[in-house]
Structure formats: structure tokens, C-alpha cells
Amino acid sequence: MIGLARKRPTLIGIDISSTSVKMVELSRTGTGYRVEGYSVEPLPGSAVQEKTIQDVDAVGQAIKSAHKRLGTSNKLCALAVPSSAVITKVITMPAGLKPDEMEGQVQLEADQYIPFALEEVNLDFEIIGPAPKNPDLVEVLLSASRSENVEMRVAAAEMAGLNTKVMDVEAYAIEHAYPLLADQATELDRDALVAVIDVGATMTAINILHKQNLIYTREQTFGGKQLTEDIMRRFGLSYDEAGRNKKEGGLPDSYVPEVLEPFKDVMAQQVARLLQFFYAASTHTQVDQIILAGGCAAIPGVDEQIESRVGTLTRVGNAFSKMSLHPRVNPRRLGSDAPALMIACGLAMRSFD
Ligand SMILES: Nc1ncnc2c1ncn2[C@@H]1O[C@H](COP(=O)(O)OP(=O)(O)OP(=O)(O)O)[C@@H](O)[C@H]1O
Ligand SMILES: [Mg+2]
């Protein structure tokens, strides 16, 4: 008898960032994926600061509005905590333990590796595979985050009537989106050494992938907020006016040479610096490609500027380039929003694990 093919419910990927709540809903089609919808809802200035939620109610409201605009009946979601709020460690465990035995062992071992009290921590682990030098052992990736970070996100989603099924880490969300980026760039060998660099409003994160696995991540404070503030100062505008004008145009002619070009230069410097940190910490000396993510990747010509400064092929990332779209999704708008949606997309991909 043929069983009823019961479709597994998908998860809405939700990125709670410093300026907005971004949502992506995907579905599976024969061989690929379809964008069912996405929405971006701005957050009031003080609701999230440097990736820490300060105002759970405001975030809950924004999630509610974004979800309403998404127009789906789906209430299950995947969220992420910022990479900088998570401590990870690769440990080894005996091979062949049953899942609950493994969980118990990991719990027992964890307090050696985690610098805060275990009652305040959300612990998670994932078996990577056999230990390279000893077949009796497996390597396990341990991740720990302060419960507070996790609980505030879950609470905000709950306020909007959503049920959190997966709590991921931002860098792993990028790792999940990466195969889609490799599909986008035909010239990119899937096993290459690639830097995915997310330049958002307040933070810039570098994620290094080697053979499609995340091997390094680091964040520093830098982002488009600096450009917005430069515009405010130079042209005497409010924060909101400056933010709007920089995306939609309407600034005096002097904007490009005197404000935007210098900002792009600083952005290229920041990218070069983050790469230097990575090279200093690893045996690698050169990445094969840079993929830009985050809202600042949409600044015209910033990819070329980085490419010429760093000397590495640089592309603007679009995880949706090979996906089909629900008729209500505007392809042009999605194209320009795509780099900023990379984390939300990687989270939505958790539906298909
Ligand atoms: N076309 C554009 N030109 C210039 N700046 C842009 C453009 N589109 C978006 N931005 C800027 O990108 C930033 C928002 O990017 P993004 O949505 O990735 O940030 P975020 O995820 O909210 O921030 P963070 O990750 O730091 O918390 C804002 O500073 C915004 O002004
Ligand atoms: Mg962001």
C-alpha cells in the first residue's frame, strides 16, 4: 500500500538583527526550492543593540507584523543566536553510544569546557564523524550559549504566536545557505576556501568555509549605520531621513564622491582586516573567493572595490538565484534584498535537514 505522503511542515527562517526582523519561507520543489515569501519589518532603534535584545515586546511586535505580511498559516520557526554569543568546542567521545547515552556523557563533560554555570547555559551538540586518528572515538561539536539569549528570542517569537522549533547559530545559518551560493557562482568550486562576509548595520561577520564546512568565524562592530551617521552629519538630516535617502537616492551630488566613496573604502579596509585575522589564526594564506552578504553588499560597486583592494574575486551573494518564486514575490526586489536575507534563508533551509 502506498502511504499518504504527509508533507513535513516547513520552518519560517527568522533573523532578528539590530535594525529589522527578516523572515523567509521556502518550500521544496522537485529538485530545488521555491521562495513562498519573505518580509522585512524595521525595529525601533533601541530594541536590539549589537545583537542583544533589549526590548522583547518591540521585537515581538515586529515579528508579528512581519509574519502577518508574510501571509502564511505556518507558525513554526527557526531562529538563531549571534555567533559571538556562542562558545563552541570540538571534543571526542566514545563511538557507538546511543543518543541518550551520548547526551548524558556530553552533559557530564561539558562543564570542563564551558566558562559559565551550566544552569545558565543552553547546551547543544552535533556528531561530526569518526575521529581522524582513532576509530573508537567520534568528534562532537559542542555549542553553548547563555540561556538568556535563547530565551528572549523564543519569548519574542511566542508573543507573535510562533513556535520555535530550531535555535541555530548565525554562522551555521550561513553554512546552511552556502551550497545555494555555490550554485549561484558557476565558476566556484564547491570545495573551495571561501569567505562569506556579512556587513550589516552595526556588525560585520566573517565566516570561512572550506569544503562547504564552517571553519572560522569572527565578528566586529562595523556597518552601514556608520554611513547613515556620516550622511546625517554632512547633510543635516535625521537618522530616518538619512537611512531612507541612502537606499532610495535623493542626496546632493557631493554625496557619492565625499561620503559614499570614502565609506566603501573603509568597508574594503574592514574586509581586508578580517581576512588578516583569519590568516593569522590559520595555516591558509589565501581564500579563493569572497561572497558579500548583509545590507551593505547592496551598495553599488562595493564588490569591485573590495576585489581590487584585496586581490580576491568578490561576488554579491544571492542564495535565491536558482529558486523558483511564488507569484507574489517580486523578483527584482528579492534580488536587491537577497544579500541581507542570507541568515534568514539559511534558517529556512533547516526545514529540509
Ligand atoms: N542599497 C543600499 N545602499 C546602501 N546601504 C544599504 C542599502 N541597502 C541596505 N543598506 C544598509 O544596510 C544596512 C542593513 O543591513 P542588514 O539588514 O544586513 O543589517 P542588520 O542585519 O539589521 O544589522 P546587524 O547584522 O548589524 O544586526 C543598513 O545600514 C542599510 O542602510
Ligand atoms: Mg545582520
mmCIF file of C-alpha atoms and ligand atoms in Angstrom:
data_model
loop_
_atom_site.group_PDB
_atom_site.id
_atom_site.type_symbol
_atom_site.label_atom_id
_atom_site.label_comp_id
_atom_site.label_asym_id
_atom_site.label_seq_id
_atom_site.Cartn_x
_atom_site.Cartn_y
_atom_site.Cartn_z
ATOM 1 C CA MET A 1 0.000 0.000 0.000
ATOM 2 C CA ILE A 2 1.200 3.463 -0.786
ATOM 3 C CA GLY A 3 1.186 5.596 2.322
ATOM 4 C CA LEU A 4 -0.166 9.082 2.247
ATOM 5 C CA ALA A 5 2.847 11.251 1.561
ATOM 6 C CA ARG A 6 2.458 13.513 4.519
ATOM 7 C CA LYS A 7 4.459 16.657 3.929
ATOM 8 C CA ARG A 8 6.706 17.622 6.786
ATOM 9 C CA PRO A 9 5.860 21.144 7.911
ATOM 10 C CA THR A 10 8.468 23.713 6.956
ATOM 11 C CA LEU A 11 10.025 26.284 9.245
ATOM 12 C CA ILE A 12 9.997 30.029 8.709
ATOM 13 C CA GLY A 13 13.567 31.327 8.980
ATOM 14 C CA ILE A 14 13.673 34.450 11.149
ATOM 15 C CA ASP A 15 16.732 36.683 11.518
ATOM 16 C CA ILE A 16 16.356 39.093 14.431
ATOM 17 C CA SER A 17 19.006 41.688 13.692
ATOM 18 C CA SER A 18 19.789 45.148 15.016
ATOM 19 C CA THR A 19 17.639 47.044 12.514
ATOM 20 C CA SER A 20 14.911 44.654 11.499
ATOM 21 C CA VAL A 21 13.211 41.303 11.658
ATOM 22 C CA LYS A 22 13.703 39.357 8.417
ATOM 23 C CA MET A 23 11.642 36.305 7.500
ATOM 24 C CA VAL A 24 11.947 33.769 4.712
ATOM 25 C CA GLU A 25 9.636 30.862 3.930
ATOM 26 C CA LEU A 26 10.756 28.202 1.452
ATOM 27 C CA SER A 27 9.250 25.020 0.089
ATOM 28 C CA ARG A 28 10.725 22.067 -1.726
ATOM 29 C CA THR A 29 10.026 21.567 -5.401
ATOM 30 C CA GLY A 30 11.137 18.502 -7.405
ATOM 31 C CA THR A 31 14.856 19.153 -7.439
ATOM 32 C CA GLY A 32 15.084 22.598 -5.884
ATOM 33 C CA TYR A 33 13.360 25.120 -3.706
ATOM 34 C CA ARG A 34 10.727 27.780 -4.035
ATOM 35 C CA VAL A 35 10.519 31.111 -2.203
ATOM 36 C CA GLU A 36 6.993 31.148 -0.768
ATOM 37 C CA GLY A 37 7.501 34.600 0.659
ATOM 38 C CA TYR A 38 9.720 36.922 2.638
ATOM 39 C CA SER A 39 9.245 40.053 4.688
ATOM 40 C CA VAL A 40 11.365 42.632 6.440
ATOM 41 C CA GLU A 41 9.985 44.643 9.345
ATOM 42 C CA PRO A 42 12.064 47.507 10.778
ATOM 43 C CA LEU A 43 12.763 47.561 14.509
ATOM 44 C CA PRO A 44 12.825 50.682 16.667
ATOM 45 C CA GLY A 45 16.401 51.879 17.237
ATOM 46 C CA SER A 46 16.879 50.624 20.767
ATOM 47 C CA ALA A 47 15.106 47.242 20.573
ATOM 48 C CA VAL A 48 18.234 45.232 19.688
ATOM 49 C CA GLN A 49 21.682 46.552 20.407
ATOM 50 C CA GLU A 50 24.698 44.848 18.949
ATOM 51 C CA LYS A 51 22.650 41.683 18.611
ATOM 52 C CA THR A 52 21.357 41.635 22.193
ATOM 53 C CA ILE A 53 17.602 42.037 22.622
ATOM 54 C CA GLN A 54 16.859 44.992 24.905
ATOM 55 C CA ASP A 55 13.110 45.206 24.340
ATOM 56 C CA VAL A 56 11.375 41.841 23.924
ATOM 57 C CA ASP A 57 7.940 43.456 23.407
ATOM 58 C CA ALA A 58 9.141 45.589 20.494
ATOM 59 C CA VAL A 59 10.784 42.567 18.861
ATOM 60 C CA GLY A 60 7.619 40.502 19.409
ATOM 61 C CA GLN A 61 5.540 43.232 17.729
ATOM 62 C CA ALA A 62 7.895 43.382 14.754
ATOM 63 C CA ILE A 63 7.795 39.590 14.373
ATOM 64 C CA LYS A 64 4.008 39.751 14.481
ATOM 65 C CA SER A 65 3.856 42.391 11.720
ATOM 66 C CA ALA A 66 6.433 40.599 9.568
ATOM 67 C CA HIS A 67 4.539 37.325 9.957
ATOM 68 C CA LYS A 68 1.258 38.970 9.056
ATOM 69 C CA ARG A 69 2.822 40.433 5.922
ATOM 70 C CA LEU A 70 4.265 37.032 5.032
ATOM 71 C CA GLY A 71 0.651 35.860 4.794
ATOM 72 C CA THR A 72 1.233 32.252 5.800
ATOM 73 C CA SER A 73 -0.621 29.978 8.187
ATOM 74 C CA ASN A 74 2.706 28.391 9.155
ATOM 75 C CA LYS A 75 3.556 29.090 12.797
ATOM 76 C CA LEU A 76 6.784 27.129 13.145
ATOM 77 C CA CYS A 77 10.088 28.922 13.003
ATOM 78 C CA ALA A 78 13.859 28.599 13.158
ATOM 79 C CA LEU A 79 15.806 31.350 14.943
ATOM 80 C CA ALA A 80 19.495 31.963 15.570
ATOM 81 C CA VAL A 81 21.644 33.420 18.295
ATOM 82 C CA PRO A 82 24.596 35.575 17.225
ATOM 83 C CA SER A 83 27.836 33.700 16.671
ATOM 84 C CA SER A 84 29.635 35.898 19.198
ATOM 85 C CA ALA A 85 27.227 34.735 21.933
ATOM 86 C CA VAL A 86 28.138 31.091 21.446
ATOM 87 C CA ILE A 87 31.125 29.115 22.584
ATOM 88 C CA THR A 88 31.976 26.079 20.512
ATOM 89 C CA LYS A 89 34.461 23.317 21.103
ATOM 90 C CA VAL A 90 35.226 20.062 19.336
ATOM 91 C CA ILE A 91 35.530 17.205 21.838
ATOM 92 C CA THR A 92 35.904 13.458 21.382
ATOM 93 C CA MET A 93 33.514 10.838 22.732
ATOM 94 C CA PRO A 94 33.451 7.050 22.552
ATOM 95 C CA ALA A 95 31.948 5.817 19.270
ATOM 96 C CA GLY A 96 28.810 3.684 19.379
ATOM 97 C CA LEU A 97 26.998 5.402 22.245
ATOM 98 C CA LYS A 98 23.218 5.522 21.974
ATOM 99 C CA PRO A 99 21.793 9.049 21.574
ATOM 100 C CA ASP A 100 20.660 9.340 25.212
ATOM 101 C CA GLU A 101 23.953 7.924 26.496
ATOM 102 C CA MET A 102 25.776 10.455 24.339
ATOM 103 C CA GLU A 103 23.651 13.257 25.731
ATOM 104 C CA GLY A 104 24.411 12.205 29.303
ATOM 105 C CA GLN A 105 28.151 11.957 28.605
ATOM 106 C CA VAL A 106 28.259 15.321 26.875
ATOM 107 C CA GLN A 107 26.441 16.921 29.836
ATOM 108 C CA LEU A 108 28.992 15.390 32.201
ATOM 109 C CA GLU A 109 31.983 16.550 30.201
ATOM 110 C CA ALA A 110 30.670 19.965 29.251
ATOM 111 C CA ASP A 111 31.451 21.844 32.441
ATOM 112 C CA GLN A 112 35.172 21.392 31.771
ATOM 113 C CA TYR A 113 34.816 23.374 28.572
ATOM 114 C CA ILE A 114 32.189 25.985 29.325
ATOM 115 C CA PRO A 115 33.242 29.020 31.337
ATOM 116 C CA PHE A 116 29.856 29.742 32.913
ATOM 117 C CA ALA A 117 27.494 27.847 35.195
ATOM 118 C CA LEU A 118 25.699 25.072 33.321
ATOM 119 C CA GLU A 119 22.296 26.030 34.737
ATOM 120 C CA GLU A 120 22.578 29.328 32.808
ATOM 121 C CA VAL A 121 23.553 27.670 29.580
ATOM 122 C CA ASN A 122 21.840 26.084 26.612
ATOM 123 C CA LEU A 123 23.939 23.180 25.519
ATOM 124 C CA ASP A 124 23.800 21.604 22.123
ATOM 125 C CA PHE A 125 25.918 19.060 20.307
ATOM 126 C CA GLU A 126 26.308 17.518 16.919
ATOM 127 C CA ILE A 127 28.340 14.451 15.953
ATOM 128 C CA ILE A 128 30.825 15.469 13.267
ATOM 129 C CA GLY A 129 32.130 11.983 12.440
ATOM 130 C CA PRO A 130 34.836 9.484 13.355
ATOM 131 C CA ALA A 131 37.956 10.955 14.970
ATOM 132 C CA PRO A 132 40.689 11.037 12.308
ATOM 133 C CA LYS A 133 43.287 9.228 14.424
ATOM 134 C CA ASN A 134 41.152 6.800 16.411
ATOM 135 C CA PRO A 135 38.202 4.804 15.029
ATOM 136 C CA ASP A 136 36.943 4.105 18.578
ATOM 137 C CA LEU A 137 36.174 7.779 19.049
ATOM 138 C CA VAL A 138 33.865 10.273 17.380
ATOM 139 C CA GLU A 139 34.326 14.017 17.172
ATOM 140 C CA VAL A 140 31.482 16.003 18.664
ATOM 141 C CA LEU A 141 30.872 19.699 18.181
ATOM 142 C CA LEU A 142 29.695 21.217 21.448
ATOM 143 C CA SER A 143 27.955 24.626 21.419
ATOM 144 C CA ALA A 144 26.908 26.596 24.455
ATOM 145 C CA SER A 145 25.065 29.874 24.678
ATOM 146 C CA ARG A 146 23.740 31.758 27.687
ATOM 147 C CA SER A 147 20.096 30.761 28.213
ATOM 148 C CA GLU A 148 19.114 34.423 28.331
ATOM 149 C CA ASN A 149 19.999 34.916 24.658
ATOM 150 C CA VAL A 150 17.968 31.905 23.655
ATOM 151 C CA GLU A 151 15.010 32.576 25.936
ATOM 152 C CA MET A 152 14.499 36.184 24.862
ATOM 153 C CA ARG A 153 14.331 35.129 21.222
ATOM 154 C CA VAL A 154 11.901 32.315 21.947
ATOM 155 C CA ALA A 155 9.769 34.683 24.045
ATOM 156 C CA ALA A 156 9.633 37.308 21.276
ATOM 157 C CA ALA A 157 8.515 34.677 18.753
ATOM 158 C CA GLU A 158 5.933 33.382 21.214
ATOM 159 C CA MET A 159 4.482 36.877 21.620
ATOM 160 C CA ALA A 160 3.813 36.778 17.893
ATOM 161 C CA GLY A 161 2.135 33.367 18.226
ATOM 162 C CA LEU A 162 5.081 31.477 16.727
ATOM 163 C CA ASN A 163 6.601 28.267 17.950
ATOM 164 C CA THR A 164 10.411 27.974 17.837
ATOM 165 C CA LYS A 165 11.426 24.534 16.570
ATOM 166 C CA VAL A 166 15.106 25.206 15.921
ATOM 167 C CA MET A 167 17.557 27.530 17.660
ATOM 168 C CA ASP A 168 20.582 27.813 15.424
ATOM 169 C CA VAL A 169 23.700 29.980 15.407
ATOM 170 C CA GLU A 170 24.082 32.724 12.783
ATOM 171 C CA ALA A 171 27.342 31.335 11.418
ATOM 172 C CA TYR A 172 25.757 27.883 10.932
ATOM 173 C CA ALA A 173 22.832 29.502 9.147
ATOM 174 C CA ILE A 174 25.366 30.925 6.684
ATOM 175 C CA GLU A 175 26.904 27.454 6.389
ATOM 176 C CA HIS A 176 23.450 26.062 5.565
ATOM 177 C CA ALA A 177 22.905 28.704 2.884
ATOM 178 C CA TYR A 178 26.337 28.154 1.381
ATOM 179 C CA PRO A 179 25.516 25.330 -1.095
ATOM 180 C CA LEU A 180 22.954 27.704 -2.618
ATOM 181 C CA LEU A 181 25.658 30.351 -3.027
ATOM 182 C CA ALA A 182 27.982 27.838 -4.630
ATOM 183 C CA ASP A 183 25.166 27.050 -7.087
ATOM 184 C CA GLN A 184 24.929 30.734 -7.917
ATOM 185 C CA ALA A 185 28.576 31.096 -8.907
ATOM 186 C CA THR A 186 29.227 28.683 -11.744
ATOM 187 C CA GLU A 187 32.951 29.438 -11.540
ATOM 188 C CA LEU A 188 33.049 28.432 -7.864
ATOM 189 C CA ASP A 189 34.376 25.016 -6.951
ATOM 190 C CA ARG A 190 32.139 23.734 -4.141
ATOM 191 C CA ASP A 191 35.178 22.644 -2.167
ATOM 192 C CA ALA A 192 36.931 25.981 -2.421
ATOM 193 C CA LEU A 193 38.072 28.119 0.513
ATOM 194 C CA VAL A 194 35.506 30.902 0.655
ATOM 195 C CA ALA A 195 34.941 33.903 2.925
ATOM 196 C CA VAL A 196 31.282 34.853 3.356
ATOM 197 C CA ILE A 197 31.377 38.373 4.779
ATOM 198 C CA ASP A 198 28.158 39.853 6.157
ATOM 199 C CA VAL A 199 28.248 43.636 6.510
ATOM 200 C CA GLY A 200 25.046 44.610 8.289
ATOM 201 C CA ALA A 201 24.018 47.811 10.031
ATOM 202 C CA THR A 202 26.144 47.556 13.162
ATOM 203 C CA MET A 203 28.172 44.355 12.833
ATOM 204 C CA THR A 204 30.390 42.722 10.259
ATOM 205 C CA ALA A 205 30.901 38.960 10.424
ATOM 206 C CA ILE A 206 33.401 36.867 8.519
ATOM 207 C CA ASN A 207 32.606 33.187 8.018
ATOM 208 C CA ILE A 208 35.217 30.975 6.397
ATOM 209 C CA LEU A 209 34.028 27.837 4.632
ATOM 210 C CA HIS A 210 36.325 25.093 3.478
ATOM 211 C CA LYS A 211 34.890 22.177 1.525
ATOM 212 C CA GLN A 212 31.469 23.598 2.495
ATOM 213 C CA ASN A 213 32.185 23.407 6.230
ATOM 214 C CA LEU A 214 32.438 26.377 8.530
ATOM 215 C CA ILE A 215 35.996 26.501 9.877
ATOM 216 C CA TYR A 216 36.248 30.013 11.315
ATOM 217 C CA THR A 217 34.000 32.885 12.317
ATOM 218 C CA ARG A 218 34.601 36.321 13.827
ATOM 219 C CA GLU A 219 32.533 39.463 14.292
ATOM 220 C CA GLN A 220 33.480 43.081 14.738
ATOM 221 C CA THR A 221 31.479 46.280 15.117
ATOM 222 C CA PHE A 222 31.234 47.976 11.752
ATOM 223 C CA GLY A 223 28.322 48.512 9.382
ATOM 224 C CA GLY A 224 26.004 50.716 7.398
ATOM 225 C CA LYS A 225 24.956 52.674 10.485
ATOM 226 C CA GLN A 226 28.265 54.484 10.142
ATOM 227 C CA LEU A 227 27.313 55.581 6.612
ATOM 228 C CA THR A 228 23.899 56.722 7.827
ATOM 229 C CA GLU A 229 25.563 58.807 10.544
ATOM 230 C CA ASP A 230 28.022 60.301 8.032
ATOM 231 C CA ILE A 231 25.032 61.339 5.879
ATOM 232 C CA MET A 232 23.247 62.886 8.888
ATOM 233 C CA ARG A 233 26.289 64.939 9.785
ATOM 234 C CA ARG A 234 27.149 66.022 6.257
ATOM 235 C CA PHE A 235 23.622 66.972 5.142
ATOM 236 C CA GLY A 236 21.910 67.787 8.435
ATOM 237 C CA LEU A 237 19.284 65.033 8.156
ATOM 238 C CA SER A 238 17.526 62.944 10.787
ATOM 239 C CA TYR A 239 18.541 59.292 11.188
ATOM 240 C CA ASP A 240 15.401 58.079 9.394
ATOM 241 C CA GLU A 241 15.751 60.549 6.519
ATOM 242 C CA ALA A 242 19.400 59.666 6.070
ATOM 243 C CA GLY A 243 18.641 55.937 6.109
ATOM 244 C CA ARG A 244 15.871 56.305 3.546
ATOM 245 C CA ASN A 245 17.840 58.601 1.222
ATOM 246 C CA LYS A 246 20.854 56.318 1.165
ATOM 247 C CA LYS A 247 18.752 53.435 -0.132
ATOM 248 C CA GLU A 248 16.414 55.377 -2.417
ATOM 249 C CA GLY A 249 18.640 58.219 -3.647
ATOM 250 C CA GLY A 250 17.811 61.918 -3.474
ATOM 251 C CA LEU A 251 21.026 63.137 -1.849
ATOM 252 C CA PRO A 252 23.113 66.032 -3.269
ATOM 253 C CA ASP A 253 25.755 65.296 -5.945
ATOM 254 C CA SER A 254 28.557 65.625 -3.429
ATOM 255 C CA TYR A 255 27.215 62.510 -1.625
ATOM 256 C CA VAL A 256 28.917 59.974 -3.856
ATOM 257 C CA PRO A 257 32.470 61.372 -4.002
ATOM 258 C CA GLU A 258 32.555 62.856 -0.496
ATOM 259 C CA VAL A 259 30.591 60.391 1.634
ATOM 260 C CA LEU A 260 29.825 57.127 -0.174
ATOM 261 C CA GLU A 261 33.218 56.519 -1.804
ATOM 262 C CA PRO A 262 35.145 57.060 1.457
ATOM 263 C CA PHE A 263 32.722 54.671 3.213
ATOM 264 C CA LYS A 264 33.270 51.998 0.558
ATOM 265 C CA ASP A 265 36.972 52.416 1.080
ATOM 266 C CA VAL A 266 36.605 51.870 4.833
ATOM 267 C CA MET A 267 34.416 48.841 4.152
ATOM 268 C CA ALA A 268 37.130 47.349 1.926
ATOM 269 C CA GLN A 269 39.681 48.010 4.678
ATOM 270 C CA GLN A 270 37.478 46.224 7.205
ATOM 271 C CA VAL A 271 37.180 43.210 4.929
ATOM 272 C CA ALA A 272 40.952 43.133 4.417
ATOM 273 C CA ARG A 273 41.469 43.341 8.186
ATOM 274 C CA LEU A 274 39.068 40.479 8.943
ATOM 275 C CA LEU A 275 40.853 38.326 6.368
ATOM 276 C CA GLN A 276 44.202 39.148 8.008
ATOM 277 C CA PHE A 277 42.820 37.963 11.360
ATOM 278 C CA PHE A 278 41.801 34.696 9.742
ATOM 279 C CA TYR A 279 45.161 34.164 8.020
ATOM 280 C CA ALA A 280 46.952 34.878 11.292
ATOM 281 C CA ALA A 281 44.863 32.200 13.037
ATOM 282 C CA SER A 282 45.127 29.504 10.371
ATOM 283 C CA THR A 283 47.511 27.751 8.009
ATOM 284 C CA HIS A 284 45.670 29.118 4.966
ATOM 285 C CA THR A 285 47.205 32.053 3.156
ATOM 286 C CA GLN A 286 44.606 32.917 0.531
ATOM 287 C CA VAL A 287 40.846 32.467 0.132
ATOM 288 C CA ASP A 288 39.603 31.589 -3.360
ATOM 289 C CA GLN A 289 36.606 33.864 -3.270
ATOM 290 C CA ILE A 290 34.773 36.442 -1.167
ATOM 291 C CA ILE A 291 30.980 36.388 -1.080
ATOM 292 C CA LEU A 292 29.340 39.516 0.319
ATOM 293 C CA ALA A 293 26.194 39.366 2.422
ATOM 294 C CA GLY A 294 24.243 41.864 4.539
ATOM 295 C CA GLY A 295 22.567 45.102 3.526
ATOM 296 C CA CYS A 296 25.851 46.868 2.710
ATOM 297 C CA ALA A 297 26.565 44.321 -0.029
ATOM 298 C CA ALA A 298 23.857 46.163 -1.998
ATOM 299 C CA ILE A 299 25.980 49.329 -2.269
ATOM 300 C CA PRO A 300 26.747 49.704 -5.980
ATOM 301 C CA GLY A 301 30.337 48.837 -6.890
ATOM 302 C CA VAL A 302 31.413 47.760 -3.419
ATOM 303 C CA ASP A 303 32.238 44.262 -4.695
ATOM 304 C CA GLU A 304 34.670 45.664 -7.282
ATOM 305 C CA GLN A 305 36.245 47.952 -4.726
ATOM 306 C CA ILE A 306 36.886 45.037 -2.353
ATOM 307 C CA GLU A 307 38.108 42.847 -5.181
ATOM 308 C CA SER A 308 40.699 45.378 -6.268
ATOM 309 C CA ARG A 309 41.861 46.158 -2.744
ATOM 310 C CA VAL A 310 42.100 42.571 -1.500
ATOM 311 C CA GLY A 311 43.011 40.973 -4.830
ATOM 312 C CA THR A 312 40.405 38.209 -4.453
ATOM 313 C CA LEU A 313 37.399 37.512 -6.675
ATOM 314 C CA THR A 314 34.412 39.104 -4.911
ATOM 315 C CA ARG A 315 30.719 38.470 -5.579
ATOM 316 C CA VAL A 316 27.473 39.674 -4.030
ATOM 317 C CA GLY A 317 25.706 36.631 -2.570
ATOM 318 C CA ASN A 318 22.204 35.669 -3.632
ATOM 319 C CA ALA A 319 21.032 32.383 -2.123
ATOM 320 C CA PHE A 320 17.790 32.542 -4.131
ATOM 321 C CA SER A 321 19.301 32.757 -7.613
ATOM 322 C CA LYS A 322 18.329 29.191 -8.583
ATOM 323 C CA MET A 323 14.972 29.092 -6.770
ATOM 324 C CA SER A 324 11.551 29.470 -8.282
ATOM 325 C CA LEU A 325 9.337 32.166 -6.795
ATOM 326 C CA HIS A 326 5.756 32.330 -5.606
ATOM 327 C CA PRO A 327 3.906 34.728 -7.958
ATOM 328 C CA ARG A 328 3.559 37.355 -5.226
ATOM 329 C CA VAL A 329 7.349 37.570 -4.746
ATOM 330 C CA ASN A 330 8.797 40.441 -6.780
ATOM 331 C CA PRO A 331 11.986 39.103 -8.438
ATOM 332 C CA ARG A 332 13.693 42.480 -8.747
ATOM 333 C CA ARG A 333 13.081 43.413 -5.143
ATOM 334 C CA LEU A 334 14.158 39.974 -3.962
ATOM 335 C CA GLY A 335 17.362 40.371 -5.990
ATOM 336 C CA SER A 336 18.337 43.527 -4.143
ATOM 337 C CA ASP A 337 17.201 42.248 -0.719
ATOM 338 C CA ALA A 338 18.897 38.853 -1.164
ATOM 339 C CA PRO A 339 22.294 39.591 0.440
ATOM 340 C CA ALA A 340 20.590 40.854 3.620
ATOM 341 C CA LEU A 341 18.371 37.740 3.738
ATOM 342 C CA MET A 342 21.169 35.183 3.811
ATOM 343 C CA ILE A 343 20.827 34.261 7.506
ATOM 344 C CA ALA A 344 17.014 34.057 7.295
ATOM 345 C CA CYS A 345 17.385 31.858 4.201
ATOM 346 C CA GLY A 346 19.898 29.543 5.880
ATOM 347 C CA LEU A 347 17.467 29.211 8.802
ATOM 348 C CA ALA A 348 14.567 28.406 6.470
ATOM 349 C CA MET A 349 16.765 25.684 4.914
ATOM 350 C CA ARG A 350 16.691 23.903 8.284
ATOM 351 C CA SER A 351 13.216 22.740 7.196
ATOM 352 C CA PHE A 352 14.848 20.231 4.850
ATOM 353 C CA ASP A 353 17.569 18.662 7.079
HETATM 354 N N1 LIG B 1 21.179 49.938 -1.354
HETATM 355 C C1 LIG B 1 21.783 50.232 -0.208
HETATM 356 N N2 LIG B 1 22.753 51.179 -0.171
HETATM 357 C C2 LIG B 1 23.383 51.483 0.968
HETATM 358 N N3 LIG B 1 23.129 50.888 2.149
HETATM 359 C C3 LIG B 1 22.187 49.946 2.171
HETATM 360 C C4 LIG B 1 21.464 49.558 1.006
HETATM 361 N N4 LIG B 1 20.596 48.580 1.358
HETATM 362 C C5 LIG B 1 20.770 48.381 2.679
HETATM 363 N N5 LIG B 1 21.713 49.197 3.173
HETATM 364 C C6 LIG B 1 22.193 49.291 4.560
HETATM 365 O O1 LIG B 1 22.438 48.012 5.079
HETATM 366 C C7 LIG B 1 22.216 48.029 6.493
HETATM 367 C C8 LIG B 1 21.218 46.946 6.861
HETATM 368 O O2 LIG B 1 21.764 45.720 6.505
HETATM 369 P P1 LIG B 1 21.271 44.396 7.221
HETATM 370 O O3 LIG B 1 19.830 44.244 7.047
HETATM 371 O O4 LIG B 1 22.158 43.317 6.762
HETATM 372 O O5 LIG B 1 21.618 44.793 8.734
HETATM 373 P P2 LIG B 1 21.188 44.040 10.051
HETATM 374 O O6 LIG B 1 21.211 42.580 9.809
HETATM 375 O O7 LIG B 1 19.937 44.652 10.541
HETATM 376 O O8 LIG B 1 22.346 44.505 11.021
HETATM 377 P P3 LIG B 1 23.262 43.656 12.008
HETATM 378 O O9 LIG B 1 23.556 42.358 11.330
HETATM 379 O O10 LIG B 1 24.434 44.535 12.176
HETATM 380 O O11 LIG B 1 22.469 43.489 13.246
HETATM 381 C C9 LIG B 1 21.650 49.386 6.840
HETATM 382 O O12 LIG B 1 22.670 50.203 7.374
HETATM 383 C C10 LIG B 1 21.158 49.865 5.484
HETATM 384 O O13 LIG B 1 21.116 51.268 5.412
HETATM 385 MG MG MG B 2 22.558 41.019 10.050
#
